[in-house]
Amino acid sequence: MLIPIIGQPGPRHFANSRAANRSGLRFKLASAPHPLSSLLPSSSMHRPSQALTLLDIPPEVLLFICSYLDLPDLAALAQAVPSLGSITSDPILHLQRLRIVCPSRINHSLFGTSPEGHGFRPSVGDLVHRGVMRGLNLERRWRMGVYFYSRDSIIQYERGRALTKRHLSHLVSVQLTKRVPSPASAYKSLHAALILPDVESSSTNVSRTLLPIVRQLKWCLRRDQLARNFKTGPYANPNDRMAFWTWLESKGRSIVQDGERLRLAVCPDLKRKIRFYETLSAVVAKGH
């Protein structure tokens, strides 16, 4: 009895087996029917050599594929292939599309996160900081797990707003009372206190630096006018002048306060006149 001796397979043997497997796989793929061939019409079954186009796919398959497309994609598809316009505008397609797309979008908006790890959906704290949700200690109640939309919470919030408005109105009224009064009211208060305002100080035609000079000039003019009235006025007569001095000593002290200005106005200074006559006499002496 002969026992055949089988040697170990070499590299050439493995290469030949792999090539045989590839050729067998190609034959199986070529001979296998198309996955959508059961959905195709019978006329296309007899054309295995012709390429399968988009228009050869049944409408049911196209509707199923289009249910995963968004509205811009459907509009672009209808514009590129006008014959598919009836499919892209089918109401059943849009209903199915809403059932597929909307849950994923809602899930993404509610529970999706950014690359940094921040959630797309704002929390109660974010809404409080943005001013969307308002209430007293709303964020603290939310963290404690307390229901913050009860009737008592709403009443407290409304009362808090009323107190805030009252506090703000009080602050505004205090600031308004601290303001400087207008010039008209200031003049009225001065007149009420029998303090007449200075004309030069309230005038815009006089510079602030010239105010002392203008006041001195006005005083000089008034002094000269008062001295002139004493010399040439009704008190030039000695009898009238004595009557004036008698009135001034008795009742005029309470009205006219005695001072250097009054003395100079009633009796002008003689230093300038004395100096004038002294210089005149010196000039005359030099001439002789």
Short mmCIF file of C-alpha atoms in Angstrom, two decimals, residues 65-229:
data_model
loop_
_atom_site.label_atom_id
_atom_site.label_comp_id
_atom_site.label_asym_id
_atom_site.label_seq_id
_atom_site.Cartn_x
_atom_site.Cartn_y
_atom_site.Cartn_z
CA ILE A 65 -33.24 58.52 -0.69
CA CYS A 66 -34.63 62.06 -0.88
CA SER A 67 -36.04 61.77 2.63
CA TYR A 68 -32.48 62.22 3.94
CA LEU A 69 -31.86 65.40 1.93
CA ASP A 70 -32.38 68.91 3.20
CA LEU A 71 -34.55 71.53 1.52
CA PRO A 72 -31.67 73.27 -0.34
CA ASP A 73 -30.50 69.89 -1.63
CA LEU A 74 -33.99 69.02 -2.85
CA ALA A 75 -34.30 72.40 -4.58
CA ALA A 76 -30.92 71.92 -6.28
CA LEU A 77 -31.91 68.39 -7.37
CA ALA A 78 -35.20 69.62 -8.84
CA GLN A 79 -33.36 72.37 -10.70
CA ALA A 80 -30.72 69.99 -12.05
CA VAL A 81 -33.19 67.25 -13.05
CA PRO A 82 -36.60 68.80 -13.85
CA SER A 83 -38.19 65.38 -14.24
CA LEU A 84 -37.66 64.80 -10.50
CA GLY A 85 -39.62 67.93 -9.54
CA SER A 86 -42.75 65.94 -8.76
CA ILE A 87 -40.77 63.67 -6.43
CA THR A 88 -38.95 66.49 -4.57
CA SER A 89 -42.26 68.28 -3.94
CA ASP A 90 -44.15 65.20 -2.83
CA PRO A 91 -46.00 65.84 0.49
CA ILE A 92 -45.34 62.30 1.70
CA LEU A 93 -41.62 62.89 1.15
CA HIS A 94 -41.66 66.03 3.26
CA LEU A 95 -43.66 64.34 5.99
CA GLN A 96 -41.17 61.48 6.12
CA ARG A 97 -38.30 63.96 5.94
CA LEU A 98 -39.65 65.79 8.97
CA ARG A 99 -39.87 62.51 10.85
CA ILE A 100 -36.22 61.73 10.07
CA VAL A 101 -34.50 65.15 10.09
CA CYS A 102 -36.36 66.98 12.87
CA PRO A 103 -35.57 64.53 15.70
CA SER A 104 -31.87 64.61 14.85
CA ARG A 105 -31.87 68.41 14.74
CA ILE A 106 -33.78 68.69 17.99
CA ASN A 107 -31.45 66.20 19.60
CA HIS A 108 -28.48 68.21 18.31
CA SER A 109 -29.90 71.51 19.58
CA LEU A 110 -30.93 70.18 22.98
CA PHE A 111 -28.05 67.90 23.81
CA GLY A 112 -25.33 68.85 21.32
CA THR A 113 -22.06 70.37 22.50
CA SER A 114 -19.47 72.58 20.86
CA PRO A 115 -15.85 71.49 20.36
CA GLU A 116 -15.02 73.31 23.60
CA GLY A 117 -17.58 71.21 25.49
CA HIS A 118 -20.22 73.93 25.92
CA GLY A 119 -23.82 72.91 25.34
CA PHE A 120 -25.79 74.51 22.52
CA ARG A 121 -28.88 74.69 24.70
CA PRO A 122 -28.66 77.59 27.22
CA SER A 123 -29.15 76.73 30.85
CA VAL A 124 -31.38 78.56 33.30
CA GLY A 125 -28.37 80.51 34.54
CA ASP A 126 -27.57 81.67 31.00
CA LEU A 127 -31.17 82.74 30.45
CA VAL A 128 -31.12 84.67 33.73
CA HIS A 129 -27.91 86.48 32.76
CA ARG A 130 -29.35 87.33 29.34
CA GLY A 131 -32.51 88.75 30.91
CA VAL A 132 -34.86 86.22 29.28
CA MET A 133 -35.97 84.81 32.62
CA ARG A 134 -36.50 87.26 35.46
CA GLY A 135 -37.15 86.73 39.11
CA LEU A 136 -35.79 87.18 42.63
CA ASN A 137 -32.87 84.82 43.33
CA LEU A 138 -33.92 82.76 40.32
CA GLU A 139 -30.54 81.17 39.73
CA ARG A 140 -30.14 80.18 43.38
CA ARG A 141 -33.59 78.58 43.44
CA TRP A 142 -32.83 76.71 40.25
CA ARG A 143 -29.61 75.31 41.72
CA MET A 144 -31.48 74.26 44.86
CA GLY A 145 -34.08 72.48 42.74
CA VAL A 146 -36.95 74.67 43.93
CA TYR A 147 -39.84 75.49 41.62
CA PHE A 148 -39.41 79.18 40.82
CA TYR A 149 -42.60 79.84 38.82
CA SER A 150 -45.01 79.63 41.72
CA ARG A 151 -47.53 82.36 42.52
CA ASP A 152 -45.53 83.53 45.54
CA SER A 153 -42.40 83.91 43.41
CA ILE A 154 -44.27 86.05 40.90
CA ILE A 155 -45.69 88.27 43.67
CA GLN A 156 -42.23 88.69 45.20
CA TYR A 157 -40.77 89.60 41.84
CA GLU A 158 -43.45 92.24 41.17
CA ARG A 159 -42.97 93.75 44.62
CA GLY A 160 -39.22 93.78 44.12
CA ARG A 161 -39.64 95.67 40.85
CA ALA A 162 -41.92 98.21 42.56
CA LEU A 163 -39.35 98.75 45.33
CA THR A 164 -36.59 99.14 42.75
CA LYS A 165 -38.58 101.77 40.85
CA ARG A 166 -39.31 103.65 44.07
CA HIS A 167 -35.63 103.59 45.03
CA LEU A 168 -34.55 104.85 41.62
CA SER A 169 -37.13 107.65 41.69
CA HIS A 170 -35.84 108.68 45.12
CA LEU A 171 -32.26 108.78 43.84
CA VAL A 172 -33.28 110.87 40.83
CA SER A 173 -35.20 113.34 43.01
CA VAL A 174 -32.21 113.69 45.35
CA GLN A 175 -29.88 114.36 42.43
CA LEU A 176 -32.27 116.94 40.99
CA THR A 177 -32.53 118.80 44.29
CA LYS A 178 -28.74 118.91 44.57
CA ARG A 179 -28.36 120.61 41.20
CA VAL A 180 -27.37 124.27 40.96
CA PRO A 181 -30.47 126.43 40.45
CA SER A 182 -30.96 128.23 37.18
CA PRO A 183 -29.83 131.89 36.86
CA ALA A 184 -33.42 133.14 36.94
CA SER A 185 -34.18 131.39 40.23
CA ALA A 186 -30.81 132.52 41.62
CA TYR A 187 -31.63 136.16 40.82
CA LYS A 188 -35.05 135.76 42.43
CA SER A 189 -33.51 134.39 45.61
CA LEU A 190 -31.04 137.29 45.71
CA HIS A 191 -33.82 139.84 45.26
CA ALA A 192 -35.85 138.14 47.98
CA ALA A 193 -32.84 138.45 50.32
CA LEU A 194 -32.46 142.16 49.33
CA ILE A 195 -29.09 141.41 47.70
CA LEU A 196 -28.89 143.06 44.31
CA PRO A 197 -26.66 141.20 41.87
CA ASP A 198 -23.71 142.94 40.30
CA VAL A 199 -24.46 144.02 36.75
CA GLU A 200 -20.89 143.55 35.60
CA SER A 201 -20.63 140.03 37.05
CA SER A 202 -23.79 138.88 35.28
CA SER A 203 -22.90 140.56 32.00
CA THR A 204 -21.23 138.65 29.17
CA ASN A 205 -19.77 141.81 27.63
CA VAL A 206 -17.25 142.39 30.45
CA SER A 207 -14.21 140.18 30.85
CA ARG A 208 -13.69 138.50 34.22
CA THR A 209 -10.19 139.94 34.51
CA LEU A 210 -11.48 143.52 34.08
CA LEU A 211 -14.14 143.31 36.79
CA PRO A 212 -12.02 144.95 39.57
CA ILE A 213 -11.06 147.84 37.28
CA VAL A 214 -14.67 148.36 36.16
CA ARG A 215 -15.89 148.39 39.77
CA GLN A 216 -13.21 150.90 40.78
CA LEU A 217 -14.13 153.12 37.85
CA LYS A 218 -17.81 152.98 38.78
CA TRP A 219 -17.01 153.91 42.36
CA CYS A 220 -14.94 156.88 41.19
CA LEU A 221 -17.79 158.11 39.00
CA ARG A 222 -20.30 157.76 41.83
CA ARG A 223 -17.97 159.54 44.23
CA ASP A 224 -17.49 162.46 41.86
CA GLN A 225 -21.24 162.66 41.26
CA LEU A 226 -21.95 162.68 45.01
CA ALA A 227 -19.33 165.39 45.61
CA ARG A 228 -20.76 167.42 42.74
CA ASN A 229 -24.24 167.16 44.23
#
